[in-house]
Amino acid sequence: MTKLKRNERIAAMVKILGDHPNHIFTLNYFTEKFNAAKSTISEDIVVVKGAMEKMDLGKIKTISGAAGGVKYIPITGAKKSQQILQNICEKMNSSHRILPGGFLYMTDIIYHPQTIHNLGELFATQFNYENVDAIITVETKGIPLALMVAKAMNLPLVILRRDNKVTEGSTVSINYISGSSDKISRMSLSRRALKPGARVIIIDDFMKAGGTAKGMIDMMKEFEVEVEGIGVLIATKEPRKKLVDEYVPLLILEDIGESQGKIDVVPNPIIIE
Amino acid sequence: MTKLKRNERIAAMVKILGDHPNHIFTLNYFTEKFNAAKSTISEDIVVVKGAMEKMDLGKIKTISGAAGGVKYIPITGAKKSQQILQNICEKMNSSHRILPGGFLYMTDIIYHPQTIHNLGELFATQFNYENVDAIITVETKGIPLALMVAKAMNLPLVILRRDNKVTEGSTVSINYISGSSDKISRMSLSRRALKPGARVIIIDDFMKAGGTAKGMIDMMKEFEVEVEGIGVLIATKEPRKKLVDEYVPLLILEDIGESQGKIDVVPNPIIIE
């Protein structure tokens, strides 16, 4: 194998680390991959670490000990967070997005890969997920966002279904009251999906009364699973009292004025401070 | 702003390019970001290009002209493709995955972020998507995979729904015959989601008779949209004649022997040659 120059090793190392957020690579992995000495690789890592920090591109962490190595942790700084969220608000606050019934058309935004990739890293910055085992969501609109959060945190994604599916095996089903429509809905999850004692973070695209999030919490109780946090892309300002106590919204929907053709989505001030 | 050393510029440049596959960055973007001369940035790009090629990590393409710049194109080589697919097959071919009715439990695999990230890049290697406008899938199990394909290709994702939703606005609905269950199903799509004349690639997790893919093609006809390709993670070997003619499966399901407790999923030989 051709020996790479330092420049080239660094380029390849950043690509590999960046593609696998929160995955620990041993130093041996790189010494073998690059046919280089351990001391050389260690020097490379110092350069990569410095560059990521200087350019606000996340953090490189070295872990010592037998299970040690190096990993990349995605972190979105306050300034970049503000840019990302402002940008989404500008797209959202367009009167042609108002649908009959005062709903908001936003699938083009929440299914846009690069946008939700950025939001995934932003959520990873907001939560402590060191001891978390999985990301939970319920079909359908929250799936892309939840997947990108799971990717950034290097955690498996678990999707709750609206009904039983033959491809899920034996399932647990619960009923819950969807707050915004006041109707009883049902969600189900494969019994294989989670082990008792696991810890999870719930991610969804939208929260009004919090009924769906409450349903997911109830489902986690059935699995004896601990909910460590709830993240939503947009929470409505009203009702202020929701069915769940603690949740992290990235954006706040102040108002949809259907008659005035006005939408008012703003960044959650706590995120961009 | 502190001037970065070449090493550090290269590290930062790889991170930015790698995070935005198929997005063209102008040279000006980097000269401003790094406070460096155009000639310096051009030299950096040559190094990055060489490193990616030598280590089989994808391709860096420079585009000349007014709309020019530089972009990263994810490419998965034959050897890495084989590793990825073999690894999935090993996980799939476990008798505890057989469900009543001869179905295969695989949501833990197809919802696993790093696994489907790799598959997204693998699909991007298989298709020519230069003139494609969007990736299409139908809820639910194919969504994570389709999203990762869309991310690799830098294209928007469009998700067909099983029923009408208030958050979609006015929709087009069609009936189709789901081949594997012989029952009539329905799918719908917001009229805002696609423009006439657009070109799309369909991505799904599983194909048996091809009824769902056929349904998606019919839906695209309603939108006057051209289907440029169909990719599925797994296609069953039988029936050999499916309702769609051309499709690219990454894996072939030879057989599920429910009584013998045997699953036989193999890589599509064409992909790993």
Coordinates of C-alpha atoms in Angstrom, one line a residue:
Chain A
M1 CA 0.0 0.0 0.0
T2 CA 1.2 3.5 -0.9
K3 CA 2.0 5.5 2.2
L4 CA -0.1 8.6 2.5
K5 CA 1.2 12.1 3.3
R6 CA 0.1 13.7 6.5
N7 CA -2.3 16.0 4.6
E8 CA -3.9 13.0 2.9
R9 CA -4.1 11.0 6.1
I10 CA -5.9 13.9 7.8
A11 CA -8.3 14.3 4.9
A12 CA -9.2 10.6 5.0
M13 CA -9.4 10.5 8.8
V14 CA -11.8 13.4 8.9
K15 CA -14.0 11.7 6.3
I16 CA -14.1 8.5 8.2
L17 CA -14.7 10.1 11.6
G18 CA -17.3 12.6 10.2
D19 CA -19.3 9.8 8.5
H20 CA -19.6 7.9 11.8
P21 CA -20.6 10.3 14.6
N22 CA -20.1 9.0 18.1
H23 CA -18.4 5.8 16.9
I24 CA -15.2 5.0 18.6
F25 CA -12.3 4.1 16.3
T26 CA -9.2 2.5 17.9
L27 CA -5.8 4.0 17.1
N28 CA -5.0 0.6 15.7
Y29 CA -7.8 1.0 13.1
F30 CA -6.0 4.0 11.7
T31 CA -2.4 2.7 12.0
E32 CA -3.5 -0.3 9.9
K33 CA -5.6 1.7 7.5
F34 CA -2.8 4.3 6.9
N35 CA 0.2 2.0 7.5
A36 CA 1.6 4.5 9.9
A37 CA 3.0 4.5 13.5
K38 CA 0.8 5.1 16.5
S39 CA 2.7 8.3 17.3
T40 CA 2.1 9.6 13.8
I41 CA -1.6 8.9 14.1
S42 CA -1.7 10.6 17.5
E43 CA -0.2 13.7 15.9
D44 CA -2.7 13.6 13.1
I45 CA -5.6 13.5 15.6
V46 CA -4.2 16.6 17.4
V47 CA -4.4 18.5 14.1
V48 CA -7.9 17.3 13.3
K49 CA -9.1 18.2 16.8
G50 CA -7.7 21.7 16.5
A51 CA -9.2 22.3 13.1
M52 CA -12.7 21.1 14.1
E53 CA -12.6 23.4 17.2
K54 CA -11.3 26.5 15.4
M55 CA -13.9 26.2 12.6
D56 CA -16.8 25.3 15.0
L57 CA -17.3 21.9 13.2
G58 CA -17.9 19.7 16.2
K59 CA -15.6 18.0 18.7
I60 CA -13.0 15.2 18.4
K61 CA -12.7 13.2 21.6
T62 CA -9.9 10.8 22.5
I63 CA -10.9 8.0 24.9
S64 CA -8.0 6.4 26.8
G65 CA -7.9 2.8 28.1
A66 CA -8.5 -0.6 26.7
A67 CA -11.7 0.3 24.9
G68 CA -10.2 3.6 23.9
G69 CA -9.7 5.4 20.7
V70 CA -11.1 8.5 19.0
K71 CA -14.5 9.7 18.0
Y72 CA -16.3 12.7 16.4
I73 CA -19.1 14.3 18.4
P74 CA -21.4 16.6 16.3
I75 CA -21.9 20.0 18.1
T76 CA -23.8 22.9 16.6
G77 CA -22.8 26.2 18.2
A78 CA -25.3 29.0 19.1
K79 CA -24.5 31.1 16.0
K80 CA -25.0 28.2 13.6
S81 CA -28.1 27.0 15.5
Q82 CA -29.6 30.5 15.1
Q83 CA -28.9 30.5 11.3
I84 CA -30.4 27.1 10.8
L85 CA -33.6 27.9 12.8
Q86 CA -34.0 31.4 11.3
N87 CA -33.7 29.9 7.9
I88 CA -36.5 27.3 8.6
C89 CA -38.7 30.0 10.1
E90 CA -38.4 32.1 7.0
K91 CA -39.5 29.2 4.9
M92 CA -42.3 28.3 7.3
N93 CA -43.7 31.9 7.6
S94 CA -45.2 32.0 4.2
S95 CA -49.0 32.4 3.9
H96 CA -49.3 29.8 1.1
R97 CA -48.5 27.1 3.7
I98 CA -51.8 27.6 5.5
L99 CA -54.1 24.7 4.9
P100 CA -57.9 24.5 5.4
G101 CA -58.5 23.9 9.2
G102 CA -55.5 26.1 10.1
F103 CA -52.9 23.4 9.5
L104 CA -49.4 24.1 8.3
Y105 CA -48.0 22.5 5.1
M106 CA -44.4 21.6 6.0
T107 CA -43.5 18.2 4.6
D108 CA -41.2 19.7 2.1
I109 CA -39.1 21.2 4.9
I110 CA -39.2 18.2 7.4
Y111 CA -38.4 15.7 4.6
H112 CA -35.5 17.7 3.2
P113 CA -32.4 15.6 3.9
Q114 CA -29.9 18.4 4.5
T115 CA -32.2 20.5 6.6
I116 CA -33.0 17.6 8.9
H117 CA -29.4 16.5 9.0
N118 CA -28.6 19.9 10.5
L119 CA -31.6 19.5 12.9
G120 CA -30.4 16.1 13.9
E121 CA -27.0 17.5 15.0
L122 CA -28.8 20.4 16.7
F123 CA -30.8 18.0 18.8
A124 CA -27.7 16.0 19.6
T125 CA -26.2 19.3 21.0
Q126 CA -29.3 19.8 23.2
F127 CA -29.4 16.4 24.9
N128 CA -27.1 14.4 27.1
Y129 CA -27.3 11.0 25.4
E130 CA -24.3 9.3 26.9
N131 CA -26.4 6.6 28.6
V132 CA -29.3 6.6 26.1
D133 CA -30.0 3.4 24.2
A134 CA -32.5 4.4 21.4
I135 CA -34.4 7.2 19.7
I136 CA -38.2 6.7 19.6
T137 CA -40.8 8.2 17.3
V138 CA -44.2 7.4 15.9
E139 CA -45.0 7.2 12.2
T140 CA -45.0 9.1 9.9
K141 CA -43.9 12.7 9.7
G142 CA -41.4 12.6 12.5
I143 CA -39.5 9.7 11.1
P144 CA -36.9 11.6 8.9
L145 CA -36.1 13.9 11.8
A146 CA -35.8 11.1 14.4
L147 CA -33.6 9.2 12.0
M148 CA -31.2 12.1 11.7
V149 CA -31.1 12.5 15.5
A150 CA -30.4 8.8 15.8
K151 CA -27.6 9.1 13.2
A152 CA -26.0 12.0 15.0
M153 CA -26.1 10.2 18.3
N154 CA -25.2 6.8 16.8
L155 CA -28.2 5.2 18.3
P156 CA -30.8 2.8 16.9
L157 CA -34.2 4.2 15.8
V158 CA -37.5 2.6 17.0
I159 CA -40.6 3.5 15.1
L160 CA -44.0 3.1 16.8
R161 CA -46.7 2.1 14.3
R162 CA -50.3 3.3 14.1
D163 CA -51.6 -0.3 13.7
N164 CA -50.3 -3.8 13.9
K165 CA -48.2 -5.1 11.0
V166 CA -47.4 -8.7 10.2
T167 CA -43.8 -7.8 9.7
E168 CA -43.5 -6.7 13.4
G169 CA -44.2 -10.1 15.1
S170 CA -45.9 -10.0 18.4
T171 CA -46.7 -6.4 19.5
V172 CA -47.9 -4.3 22.4
S173 CA -50.7 -1.9 21.5
I174 CA -52.1 1.0 23.5
N175 CA -54.8 3.6 23.0
Y176 CA -54.1 7.2 23.5
I177 CA -56.0 10.5 23.2
S178 CA -54.6 12.6 20.4
G179 CA -55.1 16.0 22.1
S180 CA -55.4 18.2 19.0
S181 CA -58.2 16.1 17.5
D182 CA -59.7 14.8 20.7
K183 CA -60.0 11.4 19.2
I184 CA -58.8 8.0 20.5
S185 CA -55.9 6.7 18.5
R186 CA -53.9 3.5 18.7
M187 CA -50.2 2.8 18.5
S188 CA -48.3 -0.5 18.6
L189 CA -44.7 -1.7 18.9
S190 CA -43.0 -5.0 18.3
R191 CA -42.1 -6.7 21.5
R192 CA -38.6 -7.3 20.1
A193 CA -38.0 -3.6 19.7
L194 CA -36.9 -2.6 23.2
K195 CA -35.5 -4.4 26.3
P196 CA -36.7 -3.6 29.8
G197 CA -34.4 -1.1 31.6
A198 CA -33.5 0.7 28.3
R199 CA -33.3 4.5 28.2
V200 CA -34.7 6.4 25.3
I201 CA -35.2 9.9 23.9
I202 CA -38.5 10.7 22.1
I203 CA -38.4 12.8 18.9
D204 CA -41.4 14.1 16.9
D205 CA -42.1 16.9 14.4
F206 CA -45.0 18.7 16.1
M207 CA -46.5 19.1 19.5
K208 CA -49.8 20.8 20.3
A209 CA -51.5 19.4 23.4
G210 CA -48.8 16.7 23.9
G211 CA -51.2 13.7 23.5
T212 CA -49.0 11.8 21.1
A213 CA -45.9 12.3 23.3
K214 CA -47.9 11.2 26.3
G215 CA -49.0 8.1 24.4
M216 CA -45.4 7.3 23.6
I217 CA -44.4 7.7 27.3
D218 CA -47.3 5.3 28.2
M219 CA -46.0 2.8 25.7
M220 CA -42.5 3.1 27.1
K221 CA -44.0 2.2 30.5
E222 CA -45.4 -1.0 29.0
F223 CA -41.8 -1.9 28.0
E224 CA -40.3 -0.8 31.4
V225 CA -38.3 1.7 29.5
E226 CA -37.1 5.1 30.9
V227 CA -37.8 8.3 28.8
E228 CA -34.8 10.5 29.3
G229 CA -36.0 13.4 27.1
I230 CA -38.5 14.6 24.5
G231 CA -37.5 16.7 21.6
V232 CA -39.9 18.3 19.0
L233 CA -39.2 20.4 16.0
I234 CA -42.2 22.7 16.6
A235 CA -44.4 23.2 19.7
T236 CA -47.4 25.4 19.6
K237 CA -47.4 28.3 22.2
E238 CA -51.0 27.4 23.1
P239 CA -52.1 25.5 25.1
R240 CA -49.3 26.5 27.4
K241 CA -50.1 23.6 29.7
K242 CA -49.4 20.4 27.8
L243 CA -49.9 16.7 28.7
V244 CA -46.1 16.3 29.1
D245 CA -44.0 18.4 31.5
E246 CA -40.5 18.5 30.0
Y247 CA -39.8 18.8 26.3
V248 CA -37.3 20.7 24.1
P249 CA -38.9 22.4 21.1
L250 CA -36.5 24.0 18.5
L251 CA -39.3 26.2 17.2
I252 CA -42.4 27.8 18.7
L253 CA -45.5 28.3 16.7
E254 CA -47.0 31.5 18.1
D255 CA -50.0 31.6 15.9
I256 CA -51.7 30.6 12.6
G257 CA -54.1 33.2 11.6
E258 CA -56.1 31.4 9.0
S259 CA -58.2 34.3 8.1
Q260 CA -55.4 36.8 8.0
G261 CA -53.1 34.4 6.1
K262 CA -50.4 34.8 8.7
I263 CA -48.0 32.2 10.3
D264 CA -45.7 33.0 13.1
V265 CA -43.0 30.4 13.8
V266 CA -40.0 31.6 15.8
P267 CA -36.8 29.9 17.1
N268 CA -37.0 28.7 20.8
P269 CA -35.0 31.5 22.5
I270 CA -33.3 29.1 24.8
I271 CA -31.7 27.2 21.9
I272 CA -30.1 30.2 20.2
E273 CA -28.9 32.1 23.3
Chain B
M1 CA -9.7 35.5 12.2
T2 CA -6.7 33.2 12.9
K3 CA -5.3 31.8 9.7
L4 CA -5.4 28.1 9.5
K5 CA -2.5 25.9 8.5
R6 CA -2.9 23.8 5.3
N7 CA -3.5 20.7 7.4
E8 CA -6.3 22.4 9.3
R9 CA -7.9 23.8 6.2
I10 CA -7.9 20.4 4.6
A11 CA -9.5 18.9 7.7
A12 CA -12.2 21.5 7.8
M13 CA -12.8 21.3 4.0
V14 CA -13.3 17.6 4.1
K15 CA -15.8 17.9 7.0
I16 CA -17.8 20.5 5.1
L17 CA -17.8 18.7 1.8
G18 CA -18.5 15.3 3.4
D19 CA -21.5 16.7 5.3
H20 CA -23.0 18.0 2.1
P21 CA -22.8 15.3 -0.6
N22 CA -23.5 16.6 -4.1
H23 CA -23.7 20.2 -3.0
I24 CA -21.5 22.6 -5.0
F25 CA -19.4 24.9 -2.9
T26 CA -17.8 27.9 -4.7
L27 CA -14.1 28.5 -4.3
N28 CA -15.1 31.9 -2.9
Y29 CA -16.9 30.1 -0.1
F30 CA -13.7 28.5 1.0
T31 CA -11.4 31.6 0.4
E32 CA -13.7 33.6 2.7
K33 CA -14.2 30.8 5.3
F34 CA -10.4 30.2 5.5
N35 CA -9.2 33.7 4.7
A36 CA -6.9 32.3 2.1
A37 CA -6.1 32.9 -1.6
K38 CA -7.8 31.1 -4.4
S39 CA -4.6 29.4 -5.5
T40 CA -4.1 28.1 -2.0
I41 CA -7.7 26.7 -1.9
S42 CA -7.1 25.1 -5.3
E43 CA -4.0 23.3 -4.0
D44 CA -5.9 22.1 -0.9
I45 CA -8.6 20.7 -3.2
V46 CA -6.0 18.7 -5.1
V47 CA -4.8 17.1 -1.9
V48 CA -8.4 16.3 -0.7
K49 CA -9.2 14.8 -4.1
G50 CA -6.1 12.6 -4.1
A51 CA -6.8 11.4 -0.5
M52 CA -10.4 10.4 -1.2
E53 CA -9.4 8.5 -4.3
K54 CA -6.5 6.7 -2.8
M55 CA -8.6 5.6 0.2
D56 CA -11.7 4.7 -1.8
L57 CA -13.8 7.3 0.1
G58 CA -15.7 8.8 -2.8
K59 CA -14.9 11.4 -5.4
I60 CA -14.2 15.2 -5.3
K61 CA -15.4 16.9 -8.5
T62 CA -14.4 20.4 -9.5
I63 CA -16.9 22.2 -11.8
S64 CA -15.6 25.1 -13.9
G65 CA -17.5 28.1 -15.1
A66 CA -19.7 30.7 -13.5
A67 CA -21.8 28.2 -11.5
G68 CA -18.6 26.3 -10.7
G69 CA -17.0 25.1 -7.6
V70 CA -16.3 21.8 -5.9
K71 CA -18.4 19.0 -4.6
Y72 CA -18.1 15.6 -2.9
I73 CA -19.8 12.6 -4.6
P74 CA -20.3 9.5 -2.4
I75 CA -19.1 6.4 -4.2
T76 CA -19.0 2.9 -2.7
G77 CA -16.5 0.6 -4.4
A78 CA -17.2 -3.0 -5.2
K79 CA -15.1 -4.3 -2.2
K80 CA -16.8 -2.1 0.4
S81 CA -20.2 -2.8 -1.2
Q82 CA -19.6 -6.5 -0.8
Q83 CA -18.6 -6.0 2.9
I84 CA -21.7 -4.0 3.6
L85 CA -24.1 -6.4 2.0
Q86 CA -22.5 -9.5 3.4
N87 CA -22.7 -8.0 6.8
I88 CA -26.4 -7.4 6.4
C89 CA -27.0 -10.9 5.1
E90 CA -25.3 -12.4 8.1
K91 CA -27.6 -10.4 10.4
M92 CA -30.7 -11.3 8.3
N93 CA -30.0 -15.0 8.0
S94 CA -30.9 -15.8 11.6
S95 CA -33.7 -18.2 12.2
H96 CA -35.1 -16.1 15.1
R97 CA -36.1 -13.5 12.5
I98 CA -38.8 -15.7 11.0
L99 CA -42.3 -14.5 11.9
P100 CA -45.6 -16.3 11.7
G101 CA -46.8 -16.4 8.1
G102 CA -43.2 -16.6 6.8
F103 CA -42.5 -12.9 7.2
L104 CA -39.0 -11.6 8.1
Y105 CA -38.4 -9.3 11.1
M106 CA -35.9 -6.7 9.9
T107 CA -36.9 -3.3 11.3
D108 CA -33.8 -3.3 13.6
I109 CA -31.6 -3.5 10.5
I110 CA -33.5 -1.2 8.2
Y111 CA -34.0 1.5 10.9
H112 CA -30.3 1.4 11.9
P113 CA -28.9 4.8 11.0
Q114 CA -25.3 3.8 10.1
T115 CA -26.4 0.7 8.2
I116 CA -28.8 2.6 6.0
H117 CA -26.4 5.6 5.7
N118 CA -24.1 3.1 4.0
L119 CA -26.9 1.7 1.9
G120 CA -27.9 5.3 0.8
E121 CA -24.4 5.8 -0.6
L122 CA -24.5 2.4 -2.2
F123 CA -27.7 3.2 -4.0
A124 CA -26.2 6.6 -5.1
T125 CA -23.4 4.6 -6.7
Q126 CA -25.9 2.4 -8.6
F127 CA -28.0 5.1 -10.2
N128 CA -27.3 8.0 -12.5
Y129 CA -29.2 10.8 -10.7
E130 CA -27.7 13.8 -12.5
N131 CA -31.1 14.9 -13.9
V132 CA -33.3 13.5 -11.1
D133 CA -35.5 15.9 -9.0
A134 CA -36.7 13.8 -6.1
I135 CA -36.7 10.4 -4.3
I136 CA -40.1 8.8 -3.8
T137 CA -41.1 6.2 -1.3
V138 CA -44.4 5.1 0.4
E139 CA -44.8 4.9 4.2
T140 CA -43.5 3.4 6.5
K141 CA -40.6 0.9 6.5
G142 CA -38.8 2.3 3.4
I143 CA -38.7 5.8 4.7
P144 CA -35.3 5.7 6.5
L145 CA -33.6 4.0 3.5
A146 CA -35.2 6.5 1.0
L147 CA -34.1 9.4 3.2
M148 CA -30.5 8.2 3.3
V149 CA -30.6 7.8 -0.5
A150 CA -32.0 11.3 -0.9
K151 CA -29.3 12.6 1.5
A152 CA -26.5 11.0 -0.5
M153 CA -27.9 12.3 -3.8
N154 CA -28.8 15.8 -2.3
L155 CA -32.4 15.5 -3.5
P156 CA -35.7 16.1 -1.7
L157 CA -37.7 13.2 -0.4
V158 CA -41.3 12.7 -1.2
I159 CA -43.4 10.3 1.0
L160 CA -46.6 8.8 -0.3
R161 CA -49.2 8.3 2.4
R162 CA -51.5 5.3 2.9
D163 CA -54.4 7.7 3.6
N164 CA -55.3 11.3 3.4
K165 CA -54.0 13.6 6.0
V166 CA -55.2 17.1 6.9
T167 CA -51.5 18.3 6.9
E168 CA -51.1 17.4 3.3
G169 CA -53.6 19.9 1.8
S170 CA -55.4 18.7 -1.4
T171 CA -54.2 15.3 -2.5
V172 CA -54.4 12.8 -5.3
S173 CA -55.3 9.3 -4.3
I174 CA -55.1 6.0 -6.2
N175 CA -56.0 2.4 -5.5
Y176 CA -53.5 -0.3 -6.2
I177 CA -53.3 -4.1 -5.7
S178 CA -50.7 -5.0 -3.2
G179 CA -49.4 -8.2 -4.9
S180 CA -48.2 -10.1 -1.8
S181 CA -51.6 -9.8 0.0
D182 CA -53.9 -9.6 -3.1
K183 CA -55.8 -6.8 -1.4
I184 CA -56.7 -3.4 -2.7
S185 CA -54.8 -0.6 -0.9
R186 CA -54.8 3.1 -1.3
M187 CA -52.1 5.7 -1.4
S188 CA -52.3 9.5 -1.6
L189 CA -50.0 12.4 -2.2
S190 CA -50.2 16.1 -1.7
R191 CA -50.7 17.9 -5.0
R192 CA -48.0 20.3 -3.9
A193 CA -45.4 17.6 -3.6
L194 CA -44.3 17.3 -7.3
K195 CA -44.4 19.4 -10.4
P196 CA -45.3 18.0 -13.9
G197 CA -42.2 17.0 -15.9
A198 CA -40.2 16.1 -12.8
R199 CA -38.0 13.0 -12.8
V200 CA -37.8 10.7 -9.8
I201 CA -36.2 7.5 -8.4
I202 CA -38.4 5.2 -6.3
I203 CA -36.9 3.6 -3.3
D204 CA -38.5 0.9 -1.1
D205 CA -37.3 -1.7 1.4
F206 CA -39.0 -4.8 0.0
M207 CA -40.4 -6.1 -3.3
K208 CA -42.3 -9.4 -3.8
A209 CA -44.7 -9.2 -6.7
G210 CA -44.0 -5.5 -7.3
G211 CA -47.6 -4.2 -6.7
T212 CA -46.6 -1.4 -4.4
A213 CA -43.9 -0.2 -6.9
K214 CA -46.4 -0.4 -9.7
G215 CA -48.8 1.7 -7.6
M216 CA -46.1 4.3 -7.1
I217 CA -45.5 4.4 -10.9
D218 CA -49.2 4.8 -11.5
M219 CA -49.2 7.7 -9.0
M220 CA -46.3 9.3 -10.8
K221 CA -48.3 9.2 -14.0
E222 CA -51.1 11.1 -12.3
F223 CA -48.5 13.8 -11.5
E224 CA -47.0 13.6 -15.1
V225 CA -43.7 12.7 -13.5
E226 CA -41.1 10.4 -15.0
V227 CA -39.8 7.4 -13.1
E228 CA -36.0 7.1 -13.9
G229 CA -35.3 4.1 -11.7
I230 CA -36.5 1.8 -8.9
G231 CA -34.3 0.6 -6.1
V232 CA -35.2 -1.9 -3.4
L233 CA -33.2 -3.2 -0.5
I234 CA -34.6 -6.8 -0.8
A235 CA -36.4 -8.4 -3.7
T236 CA -37.7 -12.0 -3.5
K237 CA -36.5 -14.4 -6.0
E238 CA -40.0 -15.7 -6.6
P239 CA -42.2 -14.7 -8.4
R240 CA -39.5 -14.1 -11.1
K241 CA -41.9 -12.1 -13.2
K242 CA -42.8 -9.0 -11.2
L243 CA -45.3 -6.2 -12.0
V244 CA -42.4 -3.8 -12.8
D245 CA -39.8 -4.5 -15.4
E246 CA -36.7 -2.8 -14.3
Y247 CA -35.6 -2.5 -10.7
V248 CA -32.3 -2.6 -8.8
P249 CA -32.3 -4.9 -5.7
L250 CA -29.3 -4.8 -3.3
L251 CA -30.2 -8.2 -1.8
I252 CA -32.1 -11.2 -3.1
L253 CA -34.3 -13.3 -0.7
E254 CA -34.0 -16.8 -2.1
D255 CA -36.2 -18.5 0.4
I256 CA -37.9 -18.4 3.8
G257 CA -38.3 -21.9 5.0
E258 CA -40.8 -21.3 7.8
S259 CA -40.9 -24.9 8.8
Q260 CA -37.1 -25.5 8.6
G261 CA -36.4 -22.2 10.3
K262 CA -34.2 -21.1 7.4
I263 CA -33.7 -17.7 5.7
D264 CA -31.6 -17.3 2.7
V265 CA -30.8 -13.7 1.8
V266 CA -27.8 -13.1 -0.6
P267 CA -26.2 -10.0 -2.1
N268 CA -27.3 -9.2 -5.7
P269 CA -24.3 -10.5 -7.7
I270 CA -24.5 -7.6 -10.1
I271 CA -23.8 -5.1 -7.3
I272 CA -20.7 -6.7 -5.9
E273 CA -19.0 -7.7 -9.1

